[in-house]
CSV table of C-alpha atoms and ligand atoms in Angstrom, one decimal:
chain,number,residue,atom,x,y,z
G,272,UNK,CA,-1.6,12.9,28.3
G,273,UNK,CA,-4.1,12.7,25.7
G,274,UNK,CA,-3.2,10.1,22.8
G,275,UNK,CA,-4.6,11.0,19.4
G,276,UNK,CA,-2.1,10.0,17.2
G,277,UNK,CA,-2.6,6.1,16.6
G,278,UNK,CA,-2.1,6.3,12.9
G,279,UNK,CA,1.7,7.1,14.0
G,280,UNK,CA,1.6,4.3,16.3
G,281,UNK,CA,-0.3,2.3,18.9
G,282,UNK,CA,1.0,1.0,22.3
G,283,UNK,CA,1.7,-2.6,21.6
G,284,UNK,CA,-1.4,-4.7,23.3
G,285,UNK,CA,-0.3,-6.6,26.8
G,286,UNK,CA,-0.7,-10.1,24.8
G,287,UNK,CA,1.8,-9.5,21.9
G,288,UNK,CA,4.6,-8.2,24.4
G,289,UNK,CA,3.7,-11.9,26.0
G,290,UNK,CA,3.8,-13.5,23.0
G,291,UNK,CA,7.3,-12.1,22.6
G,292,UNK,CA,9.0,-12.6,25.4
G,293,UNK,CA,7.7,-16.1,25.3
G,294,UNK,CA,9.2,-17.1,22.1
G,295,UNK,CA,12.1,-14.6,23.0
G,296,UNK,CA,13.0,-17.1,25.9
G,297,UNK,CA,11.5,-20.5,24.5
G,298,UNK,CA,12.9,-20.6,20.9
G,299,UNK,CA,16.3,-18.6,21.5
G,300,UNK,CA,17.5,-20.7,18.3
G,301,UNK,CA,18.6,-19.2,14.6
G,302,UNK,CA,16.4,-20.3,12.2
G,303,UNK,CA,19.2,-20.7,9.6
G,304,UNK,CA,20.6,-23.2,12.3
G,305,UNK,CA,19.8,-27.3,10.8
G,306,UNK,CA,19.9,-28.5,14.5
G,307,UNK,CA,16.7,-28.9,16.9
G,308,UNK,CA,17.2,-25.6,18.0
G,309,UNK,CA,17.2,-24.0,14.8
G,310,UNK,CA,14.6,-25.8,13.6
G,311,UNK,CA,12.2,-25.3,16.6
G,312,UNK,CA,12.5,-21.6,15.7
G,313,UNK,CA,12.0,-21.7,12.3
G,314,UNK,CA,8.4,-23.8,13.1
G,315,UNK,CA,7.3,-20.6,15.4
G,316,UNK,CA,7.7,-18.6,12.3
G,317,UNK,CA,6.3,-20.9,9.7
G,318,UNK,CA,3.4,-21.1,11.9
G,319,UNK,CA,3.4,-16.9,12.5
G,320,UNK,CA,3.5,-16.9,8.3
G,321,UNK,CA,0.7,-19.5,8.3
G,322,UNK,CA,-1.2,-17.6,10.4
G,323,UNK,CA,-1.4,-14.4,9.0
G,324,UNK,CA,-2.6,-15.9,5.5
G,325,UNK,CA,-5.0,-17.8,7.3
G,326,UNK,CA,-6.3,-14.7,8.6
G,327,UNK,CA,-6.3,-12.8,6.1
G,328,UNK,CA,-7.3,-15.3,3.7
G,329,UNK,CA,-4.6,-15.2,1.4
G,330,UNK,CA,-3.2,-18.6,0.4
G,331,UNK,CA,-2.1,-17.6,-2.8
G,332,UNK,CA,0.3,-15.4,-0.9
G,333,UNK,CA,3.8,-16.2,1.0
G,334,UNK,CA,5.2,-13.9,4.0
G,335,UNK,CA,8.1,-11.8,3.7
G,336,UNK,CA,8.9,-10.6,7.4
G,337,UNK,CA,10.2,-7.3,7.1
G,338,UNK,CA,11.4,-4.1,9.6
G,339,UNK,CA,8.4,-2.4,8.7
G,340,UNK,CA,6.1,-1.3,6.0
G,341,UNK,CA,9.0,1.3,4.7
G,342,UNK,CA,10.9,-1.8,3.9
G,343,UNK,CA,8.5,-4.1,2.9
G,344,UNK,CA,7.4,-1.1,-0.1
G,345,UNK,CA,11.2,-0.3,-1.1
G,346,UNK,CA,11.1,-4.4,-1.7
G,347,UNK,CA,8.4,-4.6,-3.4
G,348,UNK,CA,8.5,-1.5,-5.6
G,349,UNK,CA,12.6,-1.5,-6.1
G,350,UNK,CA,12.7,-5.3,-6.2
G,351,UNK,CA,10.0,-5.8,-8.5
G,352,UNK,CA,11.1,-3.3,-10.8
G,353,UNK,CA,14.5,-4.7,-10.7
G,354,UNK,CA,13.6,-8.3,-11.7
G,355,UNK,CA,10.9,-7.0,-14.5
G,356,UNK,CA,13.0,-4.1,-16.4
G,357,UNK,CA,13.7,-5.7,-19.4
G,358,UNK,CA,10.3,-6.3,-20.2
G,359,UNK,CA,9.3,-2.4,-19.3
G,360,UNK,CA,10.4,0.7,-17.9
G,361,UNK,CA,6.6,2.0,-16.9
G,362,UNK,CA,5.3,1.8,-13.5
G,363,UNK,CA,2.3,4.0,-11.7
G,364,UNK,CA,1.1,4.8,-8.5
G,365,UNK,CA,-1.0,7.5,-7.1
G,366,UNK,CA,-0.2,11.3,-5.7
G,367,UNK,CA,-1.7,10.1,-1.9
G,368,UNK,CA,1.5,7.3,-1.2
G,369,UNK,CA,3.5,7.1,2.0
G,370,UNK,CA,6.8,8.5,1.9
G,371,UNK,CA,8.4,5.3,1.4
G,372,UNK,CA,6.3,4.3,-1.8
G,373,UNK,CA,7.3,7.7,-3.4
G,374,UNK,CA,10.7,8.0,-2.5
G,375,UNK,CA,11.2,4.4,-3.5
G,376,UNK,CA,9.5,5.1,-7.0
G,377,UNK,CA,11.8,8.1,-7.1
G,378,UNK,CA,15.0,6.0,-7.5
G,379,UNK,CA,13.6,4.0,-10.3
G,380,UNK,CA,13.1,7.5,-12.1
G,381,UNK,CA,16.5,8.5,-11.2
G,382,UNK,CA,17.1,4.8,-12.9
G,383,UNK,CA,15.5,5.9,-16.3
G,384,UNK,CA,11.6,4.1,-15.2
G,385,UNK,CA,9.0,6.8,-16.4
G,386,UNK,CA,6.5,7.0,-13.2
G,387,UNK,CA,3.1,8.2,-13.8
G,388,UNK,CA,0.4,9.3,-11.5
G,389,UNK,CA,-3.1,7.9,-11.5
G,390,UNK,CA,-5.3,11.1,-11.5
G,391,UNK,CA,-8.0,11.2,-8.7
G,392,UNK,CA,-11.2,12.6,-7.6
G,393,UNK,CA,-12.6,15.2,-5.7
G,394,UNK,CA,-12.4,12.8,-2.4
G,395,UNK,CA,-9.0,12.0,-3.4
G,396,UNK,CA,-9.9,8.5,-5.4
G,397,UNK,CA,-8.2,6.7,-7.9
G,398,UNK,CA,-10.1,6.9,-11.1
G,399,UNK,CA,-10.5,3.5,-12.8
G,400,UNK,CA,-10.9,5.0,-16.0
G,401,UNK,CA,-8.0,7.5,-15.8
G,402,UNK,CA,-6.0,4.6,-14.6
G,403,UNK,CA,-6.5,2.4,-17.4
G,404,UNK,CA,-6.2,4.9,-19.8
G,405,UNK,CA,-2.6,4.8,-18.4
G,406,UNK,CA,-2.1,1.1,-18.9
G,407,UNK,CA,0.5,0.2,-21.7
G,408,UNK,CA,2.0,-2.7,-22.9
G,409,UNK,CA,5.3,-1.9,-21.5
G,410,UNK,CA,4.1,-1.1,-17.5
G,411,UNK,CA,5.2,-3.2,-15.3
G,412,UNK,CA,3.7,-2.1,-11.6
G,413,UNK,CA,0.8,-0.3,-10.5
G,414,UNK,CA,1.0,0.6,-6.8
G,415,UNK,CA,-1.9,2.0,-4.9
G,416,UNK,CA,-1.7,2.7,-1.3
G,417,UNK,CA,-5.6,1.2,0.4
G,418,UNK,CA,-5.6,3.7,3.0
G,419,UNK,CA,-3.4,7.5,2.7
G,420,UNK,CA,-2.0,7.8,6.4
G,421,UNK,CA,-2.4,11.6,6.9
G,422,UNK,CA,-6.3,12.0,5.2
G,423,UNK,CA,-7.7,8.5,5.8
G,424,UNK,CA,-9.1,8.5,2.0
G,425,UNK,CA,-9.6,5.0,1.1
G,426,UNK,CA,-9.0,3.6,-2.6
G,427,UNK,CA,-10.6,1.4,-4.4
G,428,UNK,CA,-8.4,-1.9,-3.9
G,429,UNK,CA,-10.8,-4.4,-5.0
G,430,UNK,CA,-11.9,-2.6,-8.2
G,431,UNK,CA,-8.6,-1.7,-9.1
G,432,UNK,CA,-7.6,-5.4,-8.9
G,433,UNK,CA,-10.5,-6.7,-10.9
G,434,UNK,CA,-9.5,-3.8,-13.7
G,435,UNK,CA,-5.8,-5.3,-13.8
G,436,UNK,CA,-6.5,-8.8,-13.7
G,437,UNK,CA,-7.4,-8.3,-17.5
G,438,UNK,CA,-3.7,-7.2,-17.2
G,439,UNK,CA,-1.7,-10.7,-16.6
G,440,UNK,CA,1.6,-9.2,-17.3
G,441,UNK,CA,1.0,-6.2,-14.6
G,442,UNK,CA,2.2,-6.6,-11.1
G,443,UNK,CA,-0.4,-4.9,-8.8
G,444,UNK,CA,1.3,-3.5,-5.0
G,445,UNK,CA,-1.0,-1.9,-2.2
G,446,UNK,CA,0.3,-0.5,0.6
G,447,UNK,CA,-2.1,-1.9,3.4
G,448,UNK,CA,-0.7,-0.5,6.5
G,449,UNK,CA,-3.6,2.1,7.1
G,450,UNK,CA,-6.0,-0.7,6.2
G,451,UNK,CA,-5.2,-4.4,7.1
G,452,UNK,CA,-6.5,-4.8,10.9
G,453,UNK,CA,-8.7,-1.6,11.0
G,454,UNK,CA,-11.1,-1.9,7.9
G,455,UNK,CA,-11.8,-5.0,5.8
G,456,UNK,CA,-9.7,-5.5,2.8
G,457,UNK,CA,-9.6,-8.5,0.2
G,458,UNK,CA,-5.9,-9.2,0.1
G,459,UNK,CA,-6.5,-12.0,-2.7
G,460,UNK,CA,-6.9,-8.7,-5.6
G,461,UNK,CA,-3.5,-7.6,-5.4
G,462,UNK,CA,0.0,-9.6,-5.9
G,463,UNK,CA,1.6,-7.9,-3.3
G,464,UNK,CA,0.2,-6.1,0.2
G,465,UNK,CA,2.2,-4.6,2.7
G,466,UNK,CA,1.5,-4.1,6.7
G,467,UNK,CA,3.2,-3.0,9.5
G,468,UNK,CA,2.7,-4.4,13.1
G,469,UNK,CA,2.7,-1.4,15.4
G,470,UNK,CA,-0.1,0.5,14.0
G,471,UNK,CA,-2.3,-2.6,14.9
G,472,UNK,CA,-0.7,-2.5,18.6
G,473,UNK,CA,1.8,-4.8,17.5
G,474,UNK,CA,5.7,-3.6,18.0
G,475,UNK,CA,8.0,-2.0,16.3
G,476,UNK,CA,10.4,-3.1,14.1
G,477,UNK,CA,8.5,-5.7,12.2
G,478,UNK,CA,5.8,-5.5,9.3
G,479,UNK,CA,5.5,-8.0,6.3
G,480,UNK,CA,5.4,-8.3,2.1
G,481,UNK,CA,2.7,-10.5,1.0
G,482,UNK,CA,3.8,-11.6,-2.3
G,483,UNK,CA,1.7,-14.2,-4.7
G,484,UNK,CA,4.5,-16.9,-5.3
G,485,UNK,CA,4.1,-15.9,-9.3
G,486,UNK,CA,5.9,-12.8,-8.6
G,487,UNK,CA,9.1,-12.8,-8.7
G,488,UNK,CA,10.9,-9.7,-7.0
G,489,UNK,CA,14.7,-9.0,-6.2
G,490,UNK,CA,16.1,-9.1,-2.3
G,491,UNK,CA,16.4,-5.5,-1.2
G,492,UNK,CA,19.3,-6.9,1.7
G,493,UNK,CA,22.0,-9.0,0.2
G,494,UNK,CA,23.7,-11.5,2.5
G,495,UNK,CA,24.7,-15.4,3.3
G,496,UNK,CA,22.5,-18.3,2.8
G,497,UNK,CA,19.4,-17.4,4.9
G,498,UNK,CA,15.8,-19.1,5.3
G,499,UNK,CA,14.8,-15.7,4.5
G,500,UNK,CA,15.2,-16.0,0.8
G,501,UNK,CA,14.2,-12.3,0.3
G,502,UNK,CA,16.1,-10.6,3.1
G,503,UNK,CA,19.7,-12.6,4.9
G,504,UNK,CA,20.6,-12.1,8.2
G,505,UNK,CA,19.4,-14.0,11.3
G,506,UNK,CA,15.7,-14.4,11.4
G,507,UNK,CA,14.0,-12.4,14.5
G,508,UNK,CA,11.5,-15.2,15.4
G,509,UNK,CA,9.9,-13.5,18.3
G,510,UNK,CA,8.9,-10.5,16.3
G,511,UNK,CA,7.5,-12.8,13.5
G,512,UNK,CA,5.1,-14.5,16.1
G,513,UNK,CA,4.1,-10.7,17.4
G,514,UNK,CA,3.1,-9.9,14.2
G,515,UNK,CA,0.9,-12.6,13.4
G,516,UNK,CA,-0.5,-12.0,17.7
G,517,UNK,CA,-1.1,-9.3,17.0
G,518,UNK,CA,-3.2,-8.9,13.7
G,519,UNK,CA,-4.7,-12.2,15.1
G,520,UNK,CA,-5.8,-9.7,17.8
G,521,UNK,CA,-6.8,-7.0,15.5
G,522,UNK,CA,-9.0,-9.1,13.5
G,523,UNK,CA,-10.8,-10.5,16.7
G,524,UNK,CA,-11.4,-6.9,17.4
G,525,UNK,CA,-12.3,-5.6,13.9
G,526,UNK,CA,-16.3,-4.8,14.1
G,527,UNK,CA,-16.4,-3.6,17.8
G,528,UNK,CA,-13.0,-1.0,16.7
G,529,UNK,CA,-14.4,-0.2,13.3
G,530,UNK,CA,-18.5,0.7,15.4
G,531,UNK,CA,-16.2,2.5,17.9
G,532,UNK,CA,-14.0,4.5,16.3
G,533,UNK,CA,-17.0,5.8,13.4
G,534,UNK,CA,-19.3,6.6,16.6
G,535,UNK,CA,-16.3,9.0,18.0
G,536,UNK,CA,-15.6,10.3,14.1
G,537,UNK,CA,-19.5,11.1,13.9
G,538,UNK,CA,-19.2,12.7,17.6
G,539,UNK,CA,-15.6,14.3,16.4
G,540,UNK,CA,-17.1,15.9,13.5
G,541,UNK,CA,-20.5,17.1,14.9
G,542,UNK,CA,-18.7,19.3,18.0
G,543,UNK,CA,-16.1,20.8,15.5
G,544,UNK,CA,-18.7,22.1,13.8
G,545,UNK,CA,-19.3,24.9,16.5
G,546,UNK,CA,-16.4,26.0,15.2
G,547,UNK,CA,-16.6,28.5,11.9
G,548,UNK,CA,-12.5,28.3,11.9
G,549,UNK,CA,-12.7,24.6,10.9
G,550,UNK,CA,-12.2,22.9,7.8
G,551,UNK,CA,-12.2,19.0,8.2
G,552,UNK,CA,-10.1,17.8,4.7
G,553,UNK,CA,-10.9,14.3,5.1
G,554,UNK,CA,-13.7,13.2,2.3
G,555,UNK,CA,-16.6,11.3,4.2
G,556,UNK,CA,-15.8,8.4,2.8
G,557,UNK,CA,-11.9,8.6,4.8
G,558,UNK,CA,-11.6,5.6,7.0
G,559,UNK,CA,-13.1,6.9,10.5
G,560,UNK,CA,-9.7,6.4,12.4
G,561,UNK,CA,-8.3,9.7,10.5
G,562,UNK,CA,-10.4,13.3,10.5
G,563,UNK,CA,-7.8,15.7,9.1
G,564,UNK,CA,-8.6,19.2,9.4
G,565,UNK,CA,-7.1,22.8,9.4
G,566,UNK,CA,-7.6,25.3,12.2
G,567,UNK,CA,-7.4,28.5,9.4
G,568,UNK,CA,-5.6,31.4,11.7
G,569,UNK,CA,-3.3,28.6,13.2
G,570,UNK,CA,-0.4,27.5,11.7
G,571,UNK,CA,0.2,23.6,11.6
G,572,UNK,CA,3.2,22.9,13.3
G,573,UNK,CA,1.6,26.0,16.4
G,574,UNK,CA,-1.4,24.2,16.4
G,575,UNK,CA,0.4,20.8,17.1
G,576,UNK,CA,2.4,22.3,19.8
G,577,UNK,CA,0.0,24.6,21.3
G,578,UNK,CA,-2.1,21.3,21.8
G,579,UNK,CA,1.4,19.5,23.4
G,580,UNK,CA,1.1,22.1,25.6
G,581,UNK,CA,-2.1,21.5,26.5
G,582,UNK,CA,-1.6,17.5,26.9
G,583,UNK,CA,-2.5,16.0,23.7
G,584,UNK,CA,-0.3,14.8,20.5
G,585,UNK,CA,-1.8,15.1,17.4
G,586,UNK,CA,0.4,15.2,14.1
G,587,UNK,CA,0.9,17.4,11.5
G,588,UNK,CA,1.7,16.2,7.6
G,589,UNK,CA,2.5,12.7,8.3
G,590,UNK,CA,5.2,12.0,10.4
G,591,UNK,CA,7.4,10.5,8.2
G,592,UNK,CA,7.4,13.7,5.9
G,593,UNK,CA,9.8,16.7,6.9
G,594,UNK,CA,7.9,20.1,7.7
G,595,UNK,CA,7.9,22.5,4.2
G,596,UNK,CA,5.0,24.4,6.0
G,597,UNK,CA,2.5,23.0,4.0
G,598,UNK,CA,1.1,19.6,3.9
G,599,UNK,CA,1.0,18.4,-0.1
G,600,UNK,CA,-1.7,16.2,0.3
G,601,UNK,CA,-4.2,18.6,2.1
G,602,UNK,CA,-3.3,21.2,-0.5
G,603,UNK,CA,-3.6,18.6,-3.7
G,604,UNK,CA,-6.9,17.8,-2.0
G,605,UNK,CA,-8.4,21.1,-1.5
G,606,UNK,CA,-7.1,23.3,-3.9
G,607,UNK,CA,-6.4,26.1,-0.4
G,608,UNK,CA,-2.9,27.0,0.8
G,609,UNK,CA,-4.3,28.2,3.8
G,610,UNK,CA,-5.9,24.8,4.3
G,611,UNK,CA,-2.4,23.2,3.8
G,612,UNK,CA,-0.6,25.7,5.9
G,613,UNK,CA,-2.7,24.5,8.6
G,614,UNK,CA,-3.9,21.3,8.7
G,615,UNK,CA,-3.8,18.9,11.2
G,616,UNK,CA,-4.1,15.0,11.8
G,617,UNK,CA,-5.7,13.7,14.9
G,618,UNK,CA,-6.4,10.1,14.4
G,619,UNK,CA,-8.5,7.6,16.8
G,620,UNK,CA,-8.2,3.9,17.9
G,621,UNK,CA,-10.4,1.6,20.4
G,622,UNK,CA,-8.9,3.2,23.2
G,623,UNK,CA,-10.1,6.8,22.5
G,624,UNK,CA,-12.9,7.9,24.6
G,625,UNK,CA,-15.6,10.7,24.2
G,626,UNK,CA,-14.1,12.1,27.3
G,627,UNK,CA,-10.9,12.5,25.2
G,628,UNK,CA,-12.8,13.8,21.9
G,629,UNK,CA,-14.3,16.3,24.5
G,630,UNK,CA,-11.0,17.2,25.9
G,631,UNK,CA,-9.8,18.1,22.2
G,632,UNK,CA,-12.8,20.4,21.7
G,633,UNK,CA,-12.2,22.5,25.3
G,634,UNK,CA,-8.4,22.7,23.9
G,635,UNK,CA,-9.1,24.4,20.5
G,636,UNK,CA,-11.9,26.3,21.8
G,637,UNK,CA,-9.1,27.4,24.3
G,638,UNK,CA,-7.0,28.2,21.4
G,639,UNK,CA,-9.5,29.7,19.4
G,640,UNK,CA,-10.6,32.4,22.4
G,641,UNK,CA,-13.9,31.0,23.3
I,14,LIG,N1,2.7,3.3,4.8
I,14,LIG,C1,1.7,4.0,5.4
I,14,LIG,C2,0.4,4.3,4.7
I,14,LIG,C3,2.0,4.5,6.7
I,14,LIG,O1,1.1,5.2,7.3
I,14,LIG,C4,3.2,4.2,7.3
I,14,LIG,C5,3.6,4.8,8.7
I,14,LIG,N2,3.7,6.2,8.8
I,14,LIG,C6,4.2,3.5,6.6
I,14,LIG,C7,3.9,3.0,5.4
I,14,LIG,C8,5.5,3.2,7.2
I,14,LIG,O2,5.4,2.2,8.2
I,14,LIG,P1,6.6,1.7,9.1
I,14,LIG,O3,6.7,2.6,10.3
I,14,LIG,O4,6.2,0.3,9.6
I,14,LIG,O5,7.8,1.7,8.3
């Protein structure tokens, strides 16, 4: 099988599967417990939490462990929104979000919030001055996601941060999950960043909020007394210290992945250009670890599974979103339906190899009757 689907997920790397298990037998204690064993727990994930700011130098910032980056932006969008209504009812994001940012700002429409979108550029970017023009006295929330999962365009974070810092009263959210691990990224310019740990080959099933303590947000998960103020229930230590193993491990590894994976994306794009039938719909300024492109006479979802067939996963849309034929994204992007109707995602990570990129190219050739 030929992997080529990392922004999905990655396997989970041999040292945070350690790092688990270790905790999972050493500190077998609940952190709400007040006895030794309890509070030997809740040290492992005080020191996990400590860290990941260290990392990614962000002391301004406290951790929120969370299932996952879908939580960790329903929390911050829904429980933001909640705590700051009564001083506005205005919030904006972008038309590039993850499924969870936009279905999470579509309950606070259904809830009488008036959501507006940023308008972008030809490459898909977030225009400051579109973006400010937007800015009223009564908007609460601007989110912008860092990194859009299915065409790798990449916003301008740090800008966007220095723009809305002359805007005290505005509580800025980017969704990092595309970003934090794989490309720099300042978290310090935005009040609250969210990342998940198995697209960083952490596992599944835990991702975090960073939230500057000056923000106040709502808990999402109501419950008893917990040590996790923002979300009850028994605290999964060994996940917590997975997450901070593994971005730990991704931020060791950032140069050598980042030279990697834009070598293969320069190699990727250079042998797909023997190929008249292909569009590439990522901008060059994507992040290298997403090239999204459409195959014109092959629908998406054949495309995908002709190259199943053929021993290699790719995706189609993002996928979190459910098939409608077309990917939105790809069509807001490029104006073409027949781009849309036939786009696909393949997506790279340190493990790919050019004998892997080559493998792709014999496949759609294959596919394309060469
Ligand atoms: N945001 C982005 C940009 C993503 O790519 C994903 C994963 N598809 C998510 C959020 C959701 O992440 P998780 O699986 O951790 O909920």
């Amino acid at each position: 099988m030929i992997y080529l689907d990392y922004t999905a997920t990655t396997p989970p790397d041999p040292a945070v599967v350690s790092a688990f298990n270790a905790v999972a037998m050493g500190y077998p204690g609940n952190e709400n417990s007040e006895h030794q064993s309890g509070k030997a727990a809740r040290n492992q994930t005080e020191s996990a939490s400590e860290m990941i700011l260290r990392r990614l130098l962000a002391p301004e910032h406290q951790v929120i462990f969370t299932s996952g980056a879908t939580e960790a932006n329903n929390l911050a969008i829904k429980g933001l929104a909640d705590k700051k209504r009564h001083l506005g009812k205005h919030v904006i994001t972008t038309p590039y979000e993850h499924a969870s940012v936009i279905a999470s700002f579509g309950v606070l429409q259904r809830e009488g919030f008036e959501v507006e979108f940023a308008e972008t550029g030809s490459d898909g970017t977030v225009r400051l001055d579109s973006l400010q023009a937007l800015l009223r006295p009564d908007t609460i929330l601007v989110s912008v996601g860092a990194v859009h999962g299915e065409i790798g365009i990449r916003q301008p974070i740090d800008e966007i941060g220095r723009l809305l810092d002359k805007y005290p009263y505005i509580t800025f959210h980017s969704d990092m999950t595309q970003a934090i691990g794989k490309i720099p990224v300042d978290v310090s310019m935005v009040d609250l960043a969210t990342f998940s740990g198995h697209k960083i080959f952490g596992l599944k099933g835990v991702g975090a909020l960073l939230r500057k303590k000056n923000v106040i947000l709502e808990p999402q998960i109501h419950g008893g007394h917990s040590t996790t103020e923002y979300r009850s229930g028994t605290p999964p230590t060994p996940l917590h210290v997975s997450l901070a193993v593994a971005l730990g491990l991704a931020m060791d590894r950032e140069d050598d992945q980042l030279r990697h994976v834009y070598g293969l994306n320069v190699y990727l794009r250079e042998r797909l250009a023997a190929f008249p039938e292909v569009r590439i719909n990522s901008p060059v300024s994507a992040i290298p670890h997403i090239l999204n492109i459409s195959v014109l006479p092959i629908p998406a979802e054949q495309m995908r599974a002709r190259l199943d067939a053929r021993g290699i996963c790719v995706s189609t849309q993002s996928a979190c979103h459910s098939g409608k034929g077309r990917s939105e994204a790809v069509f807001r992007l490029t104006q073409e339906e027949q781009r849309a109707r036939t786009s696909v995602r393949i997506s790279l990570s340190r493990l790919t190899t050019v004998d892997e990129i080559d493998a792709l190219i014999e496949a759609l050739g294959a596919e394309l009757g060469r």
